[in-house]
Coordinates of C-alpha atoms in Angstrom, one line a residue:
M1 CA -21.0 -6.5 21.9
S2 CA -20.1 -9.1 24.5
L3 CA -18.1 -8.3 27.6
A4 CA -15.2 -10.3 26.3
S5 CA -15.2 -8.5 23.0
A6 CA -15.3 -5.2 24.7
A7 CA -12.3 -6.1 26.8
R8 CA -10.3 -7.2 23.8
L9 CA -11.1 -3.9 22.0
V10 CA -9.9 -1.9 25.0
I11 CA -6.7 -3.9 25.1
A12 CA -6.1 -3.4 21.4
R13 CA -6.7 0.4 21.7
R14 CA -4.3 0.7 24.6
A15 CA -1.7 -1.2 22.6
L16 CA -2.2 1.1 19.7
L17 CA -1.7 4.1 21.9
L18 CA 1.7 2.8 23.2
A19 CA 2.8 1.8 19.7
L20 CA 2.0 5.1 18.1
A21 CA 3.5 7.1 21.0
A22 CA 6.8 5.2 20.4
S23 CA 6.7 5.6 16.7
A24 CA 5.9 9.3 17.0
A25 CA 9.0 9.8 19.2
L26 CA 11.1 8.0 16.6
G27 CA 9.5 9.7 13.7
G28 CA 10.0 13.1 15.2
C29 CA 13.8 12.7 14.6
Q30 CA 13.5 11.2 11.1
S31 CA 10.4 12.7 9.5
A32 CA 10.6 13.9 5.9
Q33 CA 8.3 14.6 3.0
L34 CA 8.6 13.9 -0.7
T35 CA 8.9 17.0 -2.9
A36 CA 9.6 17.5 -6.6
Q37 CA 13.3 17.7 -5.7
G38 CA 13.3 14.7 -3.4
L39 CA 12.9 14.1 0.3
S40 CA 13.1 17.2 2.6
P41 CA 12.6 17.4 6.4
V42 CA 9.2 18.4 7.9
P43 CA 8.5 19.6 11.4
P44 CA 8.2 16.7 13.9
K45 CA 4.8 15.7 15.2
T46 CA 4.7 16.3 19.0
A47 CA 1.3 14.8 19.8
I48 CA -1.0 12.0 18.6
S49 CA -4.6 12.9 18.2
Q50 CA -7.0 10.9 20.4
D51 CA -8.8 9.3 17.5
I52 CA -5.6 7.8 16.1
A53 CA -4.5 6.6 19.5
L54 CA -7.7 4.9 20.2
G55 CA -8.0 3.4 16.7
Y56 CA -11.3 4.9 15.7
A57 CA -11.4 3.7 12.1
E58 CA -14.7 3.9 10.3
V59 CA -16.0 0.6 8.8
R60 CA -16.5 0.5 5.0
A61 CA -16.6 4.3 4.9
P62 CA -15.6 6.1 1.6
A63 CA -12.4 8.1 1.3
E64 CA -10.8 9.3 -1.9
L65 CA -7.9 11.4 -3.0
V66 CA -6.2 12.4 -6.3
M67 CA -2.6 13.7 -6.1
D68 CA -0.5 15.1 -8.8
Y69 CA 2.5 12.9 -8.9
K70 CA 5.2 15.5 -9.8
T71 CA 4.3 18.2 -7.3
G72 CA 2.4 16.3 -4.6
R73 CA -0.5 18.8 -4.9
V74 CA -3.9 17.4 -4.0
L75 CA -6.3 17.8 -6.9
Y76 CA -9.4 16.3 -5.2
E77 CA -10.2 14.8 -1.8
L78 CA -13.1 13.2 0.0
N79 CA -12.6 12.4 3.7
P80 CA -8.8 12.3 3.0
D81 CA -7.8 12.1 6.7
G82 CA -10.5 9.9 8.0
L83 CA -9.1 6.7 9.6
R84 CA -9.7 3.6 7.5
Y85 CA -8.5 0.0 7.4
P86 CA -5.9 -0.2 4.5
A87 CA -6.1 -4.0 4.1
S88 CA -3.7 -5.1 1.4
L89 CA -2.7 -1.5 0.5
T90 CA -0.3 -2.2 3.4
K91 CA 1.7 -4.3 1.0
M92 CA 3.0 -1.2 -0.7
M93 CA 5.0 -0.5 2.4
T94 CA 6.2 -4.1 2.5
L95 CA 7.5 -3.8 -1.1
F96 CA 9.0 -0.4 -0.2
L97 CA 11.2 -2.0 2.5
L98 CA 12.0 -5.0 0.3
F99 CA 13.2 -2.7 -2.6
D100 CA 15.1 -0.6 -0.1
A101 CA 17.0 -3.7 1.0
V102 CA 17.7 -4.6 -2.7
D103 CA 18.9 -1.2 -3.7
S104 CA 21.1 -0.9 -0.6
G105 CA 22.8 -4.2 -1.5
K106 CA 21.7 -6.0 1.6
I107 CA 20.0 -8.6 -0.6
S108 CA 19.5 -9.3 -4.3
L109 CA 16.5 -10.3 -6.3
D110 CA 18.2 -13.7 -6.8
D111 CA 18.6 -14.4 -3.1
T112 CA 16.2 -16.7 -1.4
M113 CA 14.2 -16.3 1.9
L114 CA 13.1 -19.0 4.3
V115 CA 9.4 -19.8 4.7
S116 CA 8.4 -20.2 8.3
P117 CA 5.4 -22.2 9.5
N118 CA 3.8 -18.9 10.5
A119 CA 4.3 -17.4 7.1
A120 CA 2.9 -20.5 5.4
A121 CA -0.1 -20.5 7.7
Q122 CA -1.2 -16.9 6.7
A123 CA -4.8 -16.7 5.4
P124 CA -5.5 -16.3 1.7
S125 CA -4.9 -14.7 -0.7
K126 CA -1.6 -16.7 -0.8
L127 CA 0.8 -18.6 -3.0
G128 CA 0.7 -21.7 -0.9
L129 CA 4.3 -21.5 0.1
K130 CA 5.6 -24.6 2.0
P131 CA 7.2 -24.4 5.5
G132 CA 10.9 -24.9 5.3
S133 CA 11.2 -24.0 1.6
R134 CA 13.2 -21.1 0.2
V135 CA 11.8 -18.7 -2.3
R136 CA 13.6 -16.2 -4.5
V137 CA 13.2 -12.6 -3.6
S138 CA 12.0 -11.7 -7.1
D139 CA 9.2 -14.3 -6.8
L140 CA 8.1 -13.0 -3.4
A141 CA 8.0 -9.4 -4.8
H142 CA 5.9 -10.6 -7.8
G143 CA 3.6 -12.6 -5.5
I144 CA 3.0 -9.6 -3.3
A145 CA 2.5 -7.1 -6.0
T146 CA 0.4 -9.2 -8.4
K147 CA -1.3 -11.9 -6.4
S148 CA -1.4 -9.9 -3.1
A149 CA 0.0 -13.0 -1.4
N150 CA -0.2 -12.8 2.4
D151 CA 2.2 -15.7 2.9
A152 CA 4.9 -14.0 0.7
A153 CA 4.5 -10.7 2.6
M154 CA 5.1 -12.5 5.9
V155 CA 8.2 -14.2 4.5
V156 CA 9.6 -10.8 3.6
A157 CA 8.7 -9.4 7.0
E158 CA 10.3 -12.2 9.0
N159 CA 13.4 -12.3 7.0
L160 CA 14.0 -8.6 6.9
G161 CA 12.7 -7.7 10.4
G162 CA 13.4 -10.9 12.3
S163 CA 9.7 -11.1 13.2
K164 CA 6.4 -9.6 12.3
E165 CA 6.8 -7.2 15.2
G166 CA 10.3 -6.2 14.2
F167 CA 9.2 -5.6 10.6
A168 CA 6.2 -3.5 11.8
N169 CA 8.8 -1.2 13.6
L170 CA 10.6 -0.8 10.3
M171 CA 7.3 0.0 8.6
M172 CA 6.5 2.7 11.1
T173 CA 9.9 4.2 10.9
K174 CA 9.7 4.4 7.1
A175 CA 6.1 5.7 7.3
R176 CA 7.2 8.7 9.5
Q177 CA 10.2 9.3 7.3
I178 CA 8.1 9.9 4.2
G179 CA 5.4 11.9 5.9
M180 CA 2.7 9.4 6.8
T181 CA 1.3 11.0 10.0
R182 CA -2.0 9.1 10.6
T183 CA -1.0 5.5 9.9
S184 CA -0.3 2.5 12.2
F185 CA 1.2 -0.7 10.8
V186 CA 1.3 -3.9 12.9
N187 CA 1.5 -6.5 10.2
P188 CA 3.0 -6.7 6.6
N189 CA 0.0 -7.9 4.7
G190 CA -3.0 -6.0 5.9
L191 CA -4.9 -8.9 7.4
P192 CA -7.5 -7.7 9.9
D193 CA -6.2 -6.0 13.1
P194 CA -8.0 -3.1 14.7
R195 CA -4.6 -1.4 15.2
Q196 CA -3.8 -1.4 11.5
I197 CA -5.1 2.0 10.3
S198 CA -4.4 4.6 7.7
T199 CA -5.9 7.4 5.6
A200 CA -6.4 8.1 1.9
R201 CA -3.8 10.9 2.2
D202 CA -1.2 8.7 3.8
M203 CA -1.8 6.0 1.2
A204 CA -1.3 8.5 -1.6
T205 CA 1.9 9.7 0.1
L206 CA 3.1 6.1 0.4
A207 CA 2.4 5.3 -3.3
R208 CA 4.1 8.5 -4.5
A209 CA 7.2 7.9 -2.4
L210 CA 7.4 4.2 -3.4
R211 CA 7.3 5.0 -7.1
A212 CA 9.8 7.9 -6.7
S213 CA 12.2 6.0 -4.6
H214 CA 12.3 2.8 -6.6
P215 CA 11.5 3.7 -10.3
R216 CA 13.3 0.6 -11.6
F217 CA 10.9 -1.7 -9.8
T218 CA 7.7 -0.2 -11.2
S219 CA 7.2 -3.2 -13.5
F220 CA 6.5 -5.4 -10.4
Y221 CA 3.1 -3.7 -9.8
A222 CA 2.4 -3.0 -13.4
M223 CA 2.1 -6.6 -14.5
T224 CA -1.3 -8.0 -15.5
G225 CA -0.3 -11.5 -14.6
Y226 CA 2.4 -13.6 -13.0
A227 CA 3.3 -17.3 -12.9
Y228 CA 4.8 -19.2 -10.0
E229 CA 5.8 -22.9 -10.1
G230 CA 3.6 -23.5 -13.1
K231 CA 0.5 -21.7 -11.8
A232 CA -0.7 -18.5 -13.5
Y233 CA -2.1 -15.6 -11.4
R234 CA -4.0 -12.6 -12.7
S235 CA -3.3 -9.3 -11.1
T236 CA -5.8 -8.2 -8.5
N237 CA -5.7 -4.8 -10.2
H238 CA -8.2 -5.3 -13.1
L239 CA -7.6 -1.8 -14.4
L240 CA -4.2 -2.8 -15.7
G241 CA -4.4 -3.3 -19.4
T242 CA -8.0 -2.2 -19.5
V243 CA -7.9 1.5 -18.5
Q244 CA -5.5 3.6 -20.6
G245 CA -2.6 4.9 -18.6
V246 CA -3.1 2.9 -15.4
D247 CA 0.2 1.2 -14.6
G248 CA 0.0 0.2 -10.9
M249 CA -0.2 0.1 -7.9
K250 CA -2.2 -2.0 -5.3
T251 CA -5.7 -3.3 -4.4
G252 CA -7.0 -4.2 -0.9
F253 CA -10.0 -5.8 0.7
I254 CA -11.1 -7.0 4.2
R255 CA -14.6 -6.9 5.5
D256 CA -14.2 -3.7 7.5
S257 CA -12.3 -1.8 4.8
G258 CA -14.5 -2.4 1.8
F259 CA -12.8 -2.5 -1.6
N260 CA -9.7 -0.3 -1.8
L261 CA -7.4 0.7 -4.7
V262 CA -4.4 2.9 -5.1
A263 CA -3.7 3.5 -8.8
S264 CA -1.0 5.3 -10.6
A265 CA -1.9 6.6 -14.1
E266 CA -0.3 8.7 -16.8
R267 CA -1.8 10.4 -19.8
R268 CA -0.3 13.1 -22.1
G269 CA 2.7 13.5 -19.8
Q270 CA 0.8 14.0 -16.6
R271 CA 0.7 11.4 -13.8
V272 CA -1.6 11.2 -10.9
I273 CA -2.0 8.9 -7.9
V274 CA -5.7 8.0 -7.3
V275 CA -6.9 6.5 -4.0
V276 CA -10.3 5.0 -3.5
I277 CA -11.1 3.4 -0.1
G278 CA -14.4 1.8 1.0
G279 CA -15.9 0.7 -2.3
K280 CA -19.1 -1.4 -1.8
T281 CA -17.9 -3.8 -4.6
G282 CA -14.7 -4.3 -6.6
R283 CA -16.6 -3.2 -9.7
E284 CA -17.9 0.0 -8.0
R285 CA -14.3 0.8 -6.8
D286 CA -12.8 0.2 -10.2
A287 CA -15.5 2.4 -11.8
E288 CA -14.8 5.3 -9.4
V289 CA -11.0 5.1 -9.9
T290 CA -11.6 5.1 -13.7
R291 CA -13.9 8.2 -13.4
L292 CA -11.3 10.0 -11.3
V293 CA -8.5 9.2 -13.8
D294 CA -10.7 10.5 -16.7
T295 CA -11.6 13.6 -14.7
Y296 CA -8.1 14.6 -13.8
L297 CA -6.1 13.3 -16.8
G298 CA -8.7 13.9 -19.4
P299 CA -10.5 11.2 -21.4
A300 CA -8.6 8.3 -22.9
E301 CA -7.2 8.7 -26.4
S302 CA -8.6 6.8 -29.3
I303 CA -6.6 3.8 -30.4
S304 CA -5.3 5.6 -33.6
T305 CA -4.2 8.6 -31.6
V306 CA -2.4 6.5 -29.0
A307 CA -0.5 4.7 -31.7
A308 CA 0.8 8.0 -33.0
L309 CA 2.0 9.2 -29.6
P310 CA 5.6 8.6 -28.5
A311 CA 6.1 6.0 -25.8
S312 CA 6.3 7.4 -22.2
N313 CA 9.4 6.9 -20.2
T314 CA 7.8 7.5 -16.8

């Protein structure tokens, strides 16, 4: 590592320490966890472990977790609290805050948001939004959930938070409220930043809280495809429509994270959240998620048996 690179890493780690210290102080007043009955308070965190503060996330290291959706009980785990780069799994939090704003009446799905030059300049994957244009909130949500569009995520961040940094503060407040204790968010889309870290446990916590808090929006991350301005996009979650019971939620990839996927799946009345981080390839990641779904929900039903079952309302 060059001297300049080492200096940048030290600066990034110091910035992370300050940011997490501030968020911990705020989260100590507002922390809560999701239970079968809803959100209930949990004891505040009074200290930040050194590994989080310094941002020691492992590169392309595996981490997995299977959580029972109804109870929150962990059914299986592999390195559940090891620090990892969430990549586009981050966008679940961006959608969470967007749906919060819609449900609170601050905005509607038919409102539009302004695209800044900064948002338009985000690296792919993106919708190719034009600076100065206005995009409907529903299109932004679909673009984030289905296409994993980095430009759409930044539009939401800047319009709701005033800036990327302002939105990151909102993300951290929400993270602590729902019980995410080992996560640091600094951008809304998961593009590479050494300070943007999380764990398999925190990602499962986020997915469960998102689904429980906004059940009427589950269709956004369950769609197999989406069209915007005449162009069709296939969902980045290739298990949708191919693995029985999988009905969300989000994929992610950057070089240092490997291939990530958080999946929600339901079979025979039982629902689980499955998290796989650090897959070597997208195909390997998908196969591992499928294996875990089959293991903890039982094998998929035959076509004839599925046809005879009543439709699920979850």
